[in-house]
CSV table of C-alpha atoms in Angstrom, one decimal:
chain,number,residue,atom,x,y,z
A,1,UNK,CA,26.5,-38.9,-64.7
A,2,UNK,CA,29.0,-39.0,-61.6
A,3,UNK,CA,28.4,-36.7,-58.8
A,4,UNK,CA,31.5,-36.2,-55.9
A,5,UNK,CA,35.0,-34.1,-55.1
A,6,UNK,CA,36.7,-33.1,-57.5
A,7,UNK,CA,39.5,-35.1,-56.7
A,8,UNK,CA,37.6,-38.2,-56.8
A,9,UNK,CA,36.0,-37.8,-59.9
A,10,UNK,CA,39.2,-37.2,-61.7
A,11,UNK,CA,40.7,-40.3,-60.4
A,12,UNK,CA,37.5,-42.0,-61.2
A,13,UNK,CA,37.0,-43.3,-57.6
A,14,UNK,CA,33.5,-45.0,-58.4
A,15,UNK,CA,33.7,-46.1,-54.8
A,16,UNK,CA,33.2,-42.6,-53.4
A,17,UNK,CA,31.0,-41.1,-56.2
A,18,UNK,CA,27.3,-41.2,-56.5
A,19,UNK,CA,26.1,-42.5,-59.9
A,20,UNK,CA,23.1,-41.2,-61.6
A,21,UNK,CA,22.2,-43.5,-63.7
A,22,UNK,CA,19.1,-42.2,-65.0
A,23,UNK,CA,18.9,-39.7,-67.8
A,24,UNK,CA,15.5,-38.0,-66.8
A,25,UNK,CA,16.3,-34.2,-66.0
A,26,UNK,CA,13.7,-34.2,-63.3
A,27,UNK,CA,15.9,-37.0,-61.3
A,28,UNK,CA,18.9,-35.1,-61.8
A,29,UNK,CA,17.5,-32.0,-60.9
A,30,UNK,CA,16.6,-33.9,-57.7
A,31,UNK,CA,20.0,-35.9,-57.0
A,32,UNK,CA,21.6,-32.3,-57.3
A,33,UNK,CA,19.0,-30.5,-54.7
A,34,UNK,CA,19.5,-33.0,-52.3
A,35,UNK,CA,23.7,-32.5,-52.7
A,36,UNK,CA,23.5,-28.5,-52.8
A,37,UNK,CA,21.0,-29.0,-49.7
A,38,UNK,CA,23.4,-31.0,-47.4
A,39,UNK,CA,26.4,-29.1,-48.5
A,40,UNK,CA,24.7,-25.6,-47.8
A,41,UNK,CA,23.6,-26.7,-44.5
A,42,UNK,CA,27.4,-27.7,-43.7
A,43,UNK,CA,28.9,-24.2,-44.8
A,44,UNK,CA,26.2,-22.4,-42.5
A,45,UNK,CA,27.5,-24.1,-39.7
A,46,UNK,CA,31.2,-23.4,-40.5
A,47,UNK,CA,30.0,-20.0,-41.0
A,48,UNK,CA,28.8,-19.4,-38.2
A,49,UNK,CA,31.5,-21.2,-35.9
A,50,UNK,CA,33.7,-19.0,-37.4
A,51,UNK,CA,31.7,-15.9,-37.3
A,52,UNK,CA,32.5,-13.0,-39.8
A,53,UNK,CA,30.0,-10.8,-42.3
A,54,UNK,CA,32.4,-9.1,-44.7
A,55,UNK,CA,31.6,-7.9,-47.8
A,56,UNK,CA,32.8,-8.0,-51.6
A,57,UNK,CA,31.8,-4.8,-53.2
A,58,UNK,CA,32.5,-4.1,-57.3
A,59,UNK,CA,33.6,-6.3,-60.0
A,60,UNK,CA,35.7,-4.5,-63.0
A,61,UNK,CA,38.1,-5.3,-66.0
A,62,UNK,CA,40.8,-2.9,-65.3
A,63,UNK,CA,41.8,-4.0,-61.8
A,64,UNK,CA,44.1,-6.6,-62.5
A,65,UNK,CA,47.3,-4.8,-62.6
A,66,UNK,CA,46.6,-2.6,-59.4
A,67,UNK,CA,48.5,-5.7,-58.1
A,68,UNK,CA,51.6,-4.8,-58.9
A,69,UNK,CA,51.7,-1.6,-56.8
A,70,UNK,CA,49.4,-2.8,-53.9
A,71,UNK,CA,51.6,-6.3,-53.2
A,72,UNK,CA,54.8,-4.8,-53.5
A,73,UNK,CA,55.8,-5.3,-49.6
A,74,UNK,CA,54.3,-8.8,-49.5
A,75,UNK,CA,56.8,-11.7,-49.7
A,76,UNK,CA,53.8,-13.9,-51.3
A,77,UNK,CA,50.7,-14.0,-53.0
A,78,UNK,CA,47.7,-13.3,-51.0
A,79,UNK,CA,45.4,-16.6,-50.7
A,80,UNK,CA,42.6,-14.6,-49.8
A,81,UNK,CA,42.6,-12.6,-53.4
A,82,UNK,CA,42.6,-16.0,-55.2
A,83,UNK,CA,39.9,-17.4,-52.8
A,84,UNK,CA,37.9,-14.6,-53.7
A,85,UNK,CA,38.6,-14.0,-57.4
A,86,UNK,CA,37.8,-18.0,-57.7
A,87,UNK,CA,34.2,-17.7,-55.4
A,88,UNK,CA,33.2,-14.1,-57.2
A,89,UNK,CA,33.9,-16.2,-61.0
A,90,UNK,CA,31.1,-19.0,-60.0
A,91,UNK,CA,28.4,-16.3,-58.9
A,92,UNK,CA,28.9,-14.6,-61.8
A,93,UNK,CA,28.8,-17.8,-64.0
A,94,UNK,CA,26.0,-19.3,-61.9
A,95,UNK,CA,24.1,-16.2,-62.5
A,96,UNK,CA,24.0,-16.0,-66.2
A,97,UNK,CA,23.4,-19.5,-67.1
A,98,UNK,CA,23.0,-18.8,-71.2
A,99,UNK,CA,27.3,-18.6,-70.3
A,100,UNK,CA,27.1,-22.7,-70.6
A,101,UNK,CA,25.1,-23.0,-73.4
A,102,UNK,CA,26.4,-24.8,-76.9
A,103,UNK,CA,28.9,-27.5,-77.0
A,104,UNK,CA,31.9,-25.7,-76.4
A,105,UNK,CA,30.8,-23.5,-74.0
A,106,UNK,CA,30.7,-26.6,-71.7
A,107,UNK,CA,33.5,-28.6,-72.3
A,108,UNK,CA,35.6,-25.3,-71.6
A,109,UNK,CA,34.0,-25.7,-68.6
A,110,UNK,CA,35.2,-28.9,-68.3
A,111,UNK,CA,38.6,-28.5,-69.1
A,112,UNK,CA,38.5,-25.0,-66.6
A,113,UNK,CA,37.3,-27.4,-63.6
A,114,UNK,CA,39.8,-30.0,-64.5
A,115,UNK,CA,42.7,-27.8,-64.3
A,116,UNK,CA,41.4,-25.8,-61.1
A,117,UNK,CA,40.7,-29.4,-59.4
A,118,UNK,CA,44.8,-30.4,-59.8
A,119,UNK,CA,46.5,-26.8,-59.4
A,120,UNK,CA,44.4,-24.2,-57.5
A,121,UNK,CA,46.3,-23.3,-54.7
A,122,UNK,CA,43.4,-22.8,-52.2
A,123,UNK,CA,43.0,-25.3,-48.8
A,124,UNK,CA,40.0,-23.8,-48.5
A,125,UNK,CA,37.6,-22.3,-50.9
A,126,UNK,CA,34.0,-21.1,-49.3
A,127,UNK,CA,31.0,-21.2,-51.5
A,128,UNK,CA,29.8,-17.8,-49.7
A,129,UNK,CA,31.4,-15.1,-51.3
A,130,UNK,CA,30.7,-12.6,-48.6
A,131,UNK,CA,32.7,-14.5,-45.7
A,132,UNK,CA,36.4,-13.0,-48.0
A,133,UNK,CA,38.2,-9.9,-48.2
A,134,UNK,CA,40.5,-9.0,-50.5
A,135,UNK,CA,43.7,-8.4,-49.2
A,136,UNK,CA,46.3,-7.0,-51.6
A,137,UNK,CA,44.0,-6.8,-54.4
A,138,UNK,CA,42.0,-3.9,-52.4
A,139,UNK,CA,38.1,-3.4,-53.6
A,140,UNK,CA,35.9,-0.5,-54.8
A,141,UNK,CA,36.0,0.9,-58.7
A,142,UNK,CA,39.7,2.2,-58.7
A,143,UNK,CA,41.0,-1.1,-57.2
A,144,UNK,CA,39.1,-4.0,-58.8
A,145,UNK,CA,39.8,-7.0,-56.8
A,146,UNK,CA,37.9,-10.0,-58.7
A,147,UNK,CA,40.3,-9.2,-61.9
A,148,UNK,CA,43.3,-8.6,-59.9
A,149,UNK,CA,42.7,-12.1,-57.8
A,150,UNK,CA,41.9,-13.3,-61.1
A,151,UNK,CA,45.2,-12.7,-62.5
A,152,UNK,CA,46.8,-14.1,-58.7
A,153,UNK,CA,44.6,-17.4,-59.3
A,154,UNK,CA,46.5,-17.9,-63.1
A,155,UNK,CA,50.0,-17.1,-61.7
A,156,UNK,CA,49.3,-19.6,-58.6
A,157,UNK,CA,47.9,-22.4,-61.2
A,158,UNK,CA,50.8,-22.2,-63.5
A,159,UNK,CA,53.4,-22.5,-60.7
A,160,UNK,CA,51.4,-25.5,-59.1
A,161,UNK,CA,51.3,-27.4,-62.6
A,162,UNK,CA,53.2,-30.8,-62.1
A,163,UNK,CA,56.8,-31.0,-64.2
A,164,UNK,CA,55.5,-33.0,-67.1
A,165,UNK,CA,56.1,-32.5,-70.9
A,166,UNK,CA,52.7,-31.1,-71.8
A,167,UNK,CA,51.4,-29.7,-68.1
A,168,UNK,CA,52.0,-26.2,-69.7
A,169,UNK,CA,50.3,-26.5,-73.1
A,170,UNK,CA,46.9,-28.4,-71.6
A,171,UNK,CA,46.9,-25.4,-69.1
A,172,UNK,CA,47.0,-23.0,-71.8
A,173,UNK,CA,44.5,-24.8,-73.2
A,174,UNK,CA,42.2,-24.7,-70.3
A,175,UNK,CA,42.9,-21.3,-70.3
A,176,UNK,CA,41.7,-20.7,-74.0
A,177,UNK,CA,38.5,-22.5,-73.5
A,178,UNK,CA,37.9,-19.8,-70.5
A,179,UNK,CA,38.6,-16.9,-72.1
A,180,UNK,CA,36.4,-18.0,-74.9
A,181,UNK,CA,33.3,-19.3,-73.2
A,182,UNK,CA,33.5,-18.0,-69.7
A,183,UNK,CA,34.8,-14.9,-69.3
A,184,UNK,CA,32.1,-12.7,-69.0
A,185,UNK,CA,34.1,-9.5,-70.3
A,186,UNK,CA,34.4,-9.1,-73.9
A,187,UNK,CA,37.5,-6.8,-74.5
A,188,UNK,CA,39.5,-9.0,-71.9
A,189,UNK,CA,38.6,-12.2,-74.0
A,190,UNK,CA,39.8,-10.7,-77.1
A,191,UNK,CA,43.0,-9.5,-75.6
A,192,UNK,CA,43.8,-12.3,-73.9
A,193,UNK,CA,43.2,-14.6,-76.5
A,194,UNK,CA,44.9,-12.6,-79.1
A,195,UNK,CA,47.9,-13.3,-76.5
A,196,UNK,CA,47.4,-17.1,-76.6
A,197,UNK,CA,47.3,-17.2,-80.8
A,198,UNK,CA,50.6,-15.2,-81.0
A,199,UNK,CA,53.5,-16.8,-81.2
A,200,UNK,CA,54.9,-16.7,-77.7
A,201,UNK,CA,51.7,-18.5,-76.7
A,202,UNK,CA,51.9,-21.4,-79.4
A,203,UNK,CA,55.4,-22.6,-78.1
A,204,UNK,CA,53.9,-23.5,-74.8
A,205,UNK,CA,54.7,-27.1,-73.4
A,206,UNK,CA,56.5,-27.4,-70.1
A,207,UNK,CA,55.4,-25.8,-66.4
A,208,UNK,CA,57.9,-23.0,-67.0
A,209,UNK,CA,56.7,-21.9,-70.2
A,210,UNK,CA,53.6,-21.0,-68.6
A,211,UNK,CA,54.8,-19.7,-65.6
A,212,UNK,CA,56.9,-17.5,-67.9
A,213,UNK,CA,54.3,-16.5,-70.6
A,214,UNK,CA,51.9,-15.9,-68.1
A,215,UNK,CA,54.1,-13.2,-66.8
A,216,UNK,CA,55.1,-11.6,-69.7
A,217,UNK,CA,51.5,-11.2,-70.7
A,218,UNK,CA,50.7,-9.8,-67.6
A,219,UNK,CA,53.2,-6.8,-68.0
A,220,UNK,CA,52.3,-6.5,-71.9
A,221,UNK,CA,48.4,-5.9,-70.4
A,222,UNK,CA,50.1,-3.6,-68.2
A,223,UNK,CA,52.3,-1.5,-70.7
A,224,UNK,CA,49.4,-1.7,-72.9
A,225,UNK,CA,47.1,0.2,-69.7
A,226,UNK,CA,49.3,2.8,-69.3
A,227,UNK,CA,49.5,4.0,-72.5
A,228,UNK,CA,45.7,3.8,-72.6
A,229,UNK,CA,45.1,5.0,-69.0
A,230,UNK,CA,48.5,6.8,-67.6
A,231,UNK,CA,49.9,5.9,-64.9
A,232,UNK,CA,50.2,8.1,-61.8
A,233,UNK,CA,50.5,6.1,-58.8
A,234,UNK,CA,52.1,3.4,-60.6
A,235,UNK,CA,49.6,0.6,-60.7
A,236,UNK,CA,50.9,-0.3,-64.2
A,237,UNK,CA,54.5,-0.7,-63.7
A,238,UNK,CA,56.4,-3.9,-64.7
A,239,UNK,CA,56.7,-6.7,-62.0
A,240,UNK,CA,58.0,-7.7,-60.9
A,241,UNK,CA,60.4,-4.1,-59.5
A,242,UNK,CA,63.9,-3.9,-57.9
A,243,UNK,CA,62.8,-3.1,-54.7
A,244,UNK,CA,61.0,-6.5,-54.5
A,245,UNK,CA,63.6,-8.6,-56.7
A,246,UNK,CA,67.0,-6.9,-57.0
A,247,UNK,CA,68.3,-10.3,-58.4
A,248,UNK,CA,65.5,-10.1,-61.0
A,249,UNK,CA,67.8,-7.7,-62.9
A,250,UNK,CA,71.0,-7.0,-64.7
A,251,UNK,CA,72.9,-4.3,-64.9
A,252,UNK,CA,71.4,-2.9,-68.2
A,253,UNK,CA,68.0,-3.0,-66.0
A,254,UNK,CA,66.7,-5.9,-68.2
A,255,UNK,CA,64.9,-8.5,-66.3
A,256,UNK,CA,67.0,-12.0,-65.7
A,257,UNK,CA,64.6,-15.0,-66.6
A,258,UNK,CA,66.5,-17.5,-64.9
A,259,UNK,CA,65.9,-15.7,-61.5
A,260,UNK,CA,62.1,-14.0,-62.2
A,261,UNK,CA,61.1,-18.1,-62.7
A,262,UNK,CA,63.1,-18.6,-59.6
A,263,UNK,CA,61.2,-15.3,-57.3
A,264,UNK,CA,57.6,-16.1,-59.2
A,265,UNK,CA,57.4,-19.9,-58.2
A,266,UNK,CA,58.7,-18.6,-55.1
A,267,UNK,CA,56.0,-16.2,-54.4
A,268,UNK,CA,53.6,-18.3,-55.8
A,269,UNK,CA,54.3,-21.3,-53.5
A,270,UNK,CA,51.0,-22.9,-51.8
A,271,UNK,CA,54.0,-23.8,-49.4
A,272,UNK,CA,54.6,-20.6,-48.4
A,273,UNK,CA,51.0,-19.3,-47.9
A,274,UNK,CA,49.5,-22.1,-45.6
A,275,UNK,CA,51.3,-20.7,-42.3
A,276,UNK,CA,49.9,-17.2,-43.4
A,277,UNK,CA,46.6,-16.1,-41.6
A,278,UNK,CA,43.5,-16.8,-43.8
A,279,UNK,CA,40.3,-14.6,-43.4
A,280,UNK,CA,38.3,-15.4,-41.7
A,281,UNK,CA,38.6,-19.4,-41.6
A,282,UNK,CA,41.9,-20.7,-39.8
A,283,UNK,CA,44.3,-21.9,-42.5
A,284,UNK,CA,43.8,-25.6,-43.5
A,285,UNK,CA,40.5,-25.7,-42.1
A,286,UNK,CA,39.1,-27.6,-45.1
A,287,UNK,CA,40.7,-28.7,-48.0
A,288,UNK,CA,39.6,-27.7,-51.6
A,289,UNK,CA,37.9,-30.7,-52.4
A,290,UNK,CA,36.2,-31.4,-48.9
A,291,UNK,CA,34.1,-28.1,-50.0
A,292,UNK,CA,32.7,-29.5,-53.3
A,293,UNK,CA,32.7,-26.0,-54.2
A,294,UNK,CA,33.1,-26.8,-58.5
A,295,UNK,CA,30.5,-29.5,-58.4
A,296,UNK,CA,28.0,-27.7,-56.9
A,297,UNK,CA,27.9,-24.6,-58.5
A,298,UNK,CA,28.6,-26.1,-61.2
A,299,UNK,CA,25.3,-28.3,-60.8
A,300,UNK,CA,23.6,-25.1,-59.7
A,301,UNK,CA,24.5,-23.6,-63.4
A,302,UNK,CA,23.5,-26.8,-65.3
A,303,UNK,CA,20.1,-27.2,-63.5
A,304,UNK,CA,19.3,-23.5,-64.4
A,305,UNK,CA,20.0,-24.6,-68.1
A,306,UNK,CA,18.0,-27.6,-67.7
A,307,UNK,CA,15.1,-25.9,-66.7
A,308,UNK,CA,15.1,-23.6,-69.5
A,309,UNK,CA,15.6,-26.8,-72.1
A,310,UNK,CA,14.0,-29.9,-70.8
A,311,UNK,CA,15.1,-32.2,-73.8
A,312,UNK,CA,19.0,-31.0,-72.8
A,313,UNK,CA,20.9,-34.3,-72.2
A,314,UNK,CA,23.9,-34.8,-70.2
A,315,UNK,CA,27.1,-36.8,-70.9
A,316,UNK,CA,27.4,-40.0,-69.0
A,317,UNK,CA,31.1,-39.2,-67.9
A,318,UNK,CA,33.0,-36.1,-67.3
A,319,UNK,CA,35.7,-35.2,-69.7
A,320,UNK,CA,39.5,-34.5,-68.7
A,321,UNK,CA,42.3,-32.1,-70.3
């Protein structure tokens, strides 16, 4: 098994990797103490050089389209929402470890860390959840933000996908593996992957047909809530409005595709968030893979599996999409 960044291990850089060659859980439990151990040690020191206690509060399912009213005045997707969407995910998967149980199960995983490691927007992902705030997103029952980041992390990974061929169907498929496996909320796996079977979502290929799927789904989930729900202070509106994108419609009020791919990879530009204040680290601070945030709580979920089946046996390499 091959312990290291995420970077590095997709690009197979055996020279910066640390092997574990044998199979024994027992030595693996101890190769991935003695990583967790020196990594925890180095995020309490940046924590407290940079000195902040904030606190995440409730994690709900119908908070992701309280974005659309709340981030109307921003010019750009707050980083601090996806940081904290993409944190709150691996404390909920790290603490219900029967989530990575079965084949599948893992190699969704996989697949989810592979596509994260190549197009997560973040310069700076923290393993301690309680060092974020969510910004636009807002927090508390009526304004869930681990599902509204949540939905900010997919939009930011489909705009960062590189312009190849197939870049839009393997992140579907990443996506598909998640919602199957790891998303701990039934009625939101069902929905979304009754989204990915239609038809709209089986014509996926290129970096724009995800960007635009993506966003069409998100206002179907959203017409869909406020017929269920209502809707009055406009959390469920379609995004996204005139006020933030007149050139996003026509005359007849229909929505221009040419220019909403133009304003979403726009607003979804890593470019365009790293000169914007970060809380509470100073942007650029650390890069994604510097923090070894996926290994290790990733390692931190298998171990708790391990020690509930002590004949479980690990694959010798890591799998990519």
């Amino acid at each position: 098994m091959l312990l290291g960044k995420p970077g590095d291990i997709a690009a197979l850089a055996l020279d910066r990797l640390t092997v574990v060659r044998q199979r024994k859980v027992d030595a693996l439990i101890e190769e991935l103490d003695r990583v967790i151990t020196a990594s925890e040690k180095l995020s309490k020191a940046d924590s407290a050089a940079e000195g902040t206690d904030a606190k995440k509060q409730a994690l709900g399912r119908r908070g992701g389209t309280d974005m659309f009213k709340t981030v109307a005045a921003l010019k750009h997707f707050s980083l601090n929402d996806v940081e904290g969407a993409t944190v709150k995910f691996w404390q909920i998967l790290h603490d219900t470890p029967a989530a990575l149980r079965g084949a599948e199960a893992r190699t969704a995983l996989i697949n989810w860390l592979a596509m994260l490691s190549s197009a997560h927007p973040s310069p700076r992902c923290r393993e301690d959840v309680k060092t974020l705030r969510y910004e636009a997103c807002g927090e508390g029952a009526s304004r869930d933000g681990f599902t509204c980041g949540l939905w900010q992390l997919l939009h930011a990974t489909s705009v960062a996908l590189p312009d190849e061929p197939d870049s839009g169907a393997r992140w579907l498929a990443a996506l598909e593996g998640f919602a199957q496996h790891l998303f701990l909320c039934s009625e939101c796996s069902e929905h979304f992957l009754r989204a990915v079977n239609a038809a709209e979502g089986s014509g996926i290929q290129s970096r724009t047909d995800a960007i635009m799927w993506l966003w069409q789904t998100h206002n179907r989930v959203s017409k869909r809530l406020k017929e269920e729900e209502g809707d009055t202070d406009g959390r469920h509106e379609a995004w996204p409005s005139k006020q933030l994108c007149p050139s996003c419609f026509r005359e007849s009020d229909e929505y221009k595709h040419s220019a909403v791919l133009s304003f979403l990879e726009g607003y979804y530009s890593t470019e365009a968030v790293r000169s914007v204040k970060q809380t509470p680290a100073k942007a650029g601070s650390a890069t994604w893979t510097e923090t070894m945030l996926i290994v290790l709580v990733v390692a931190v979920a298998l171990v708790a599996i391990m020690r509930q089946t002590p004949q479980y046996v690990l694959p010798q390499k890591l799998r990519s999409i």
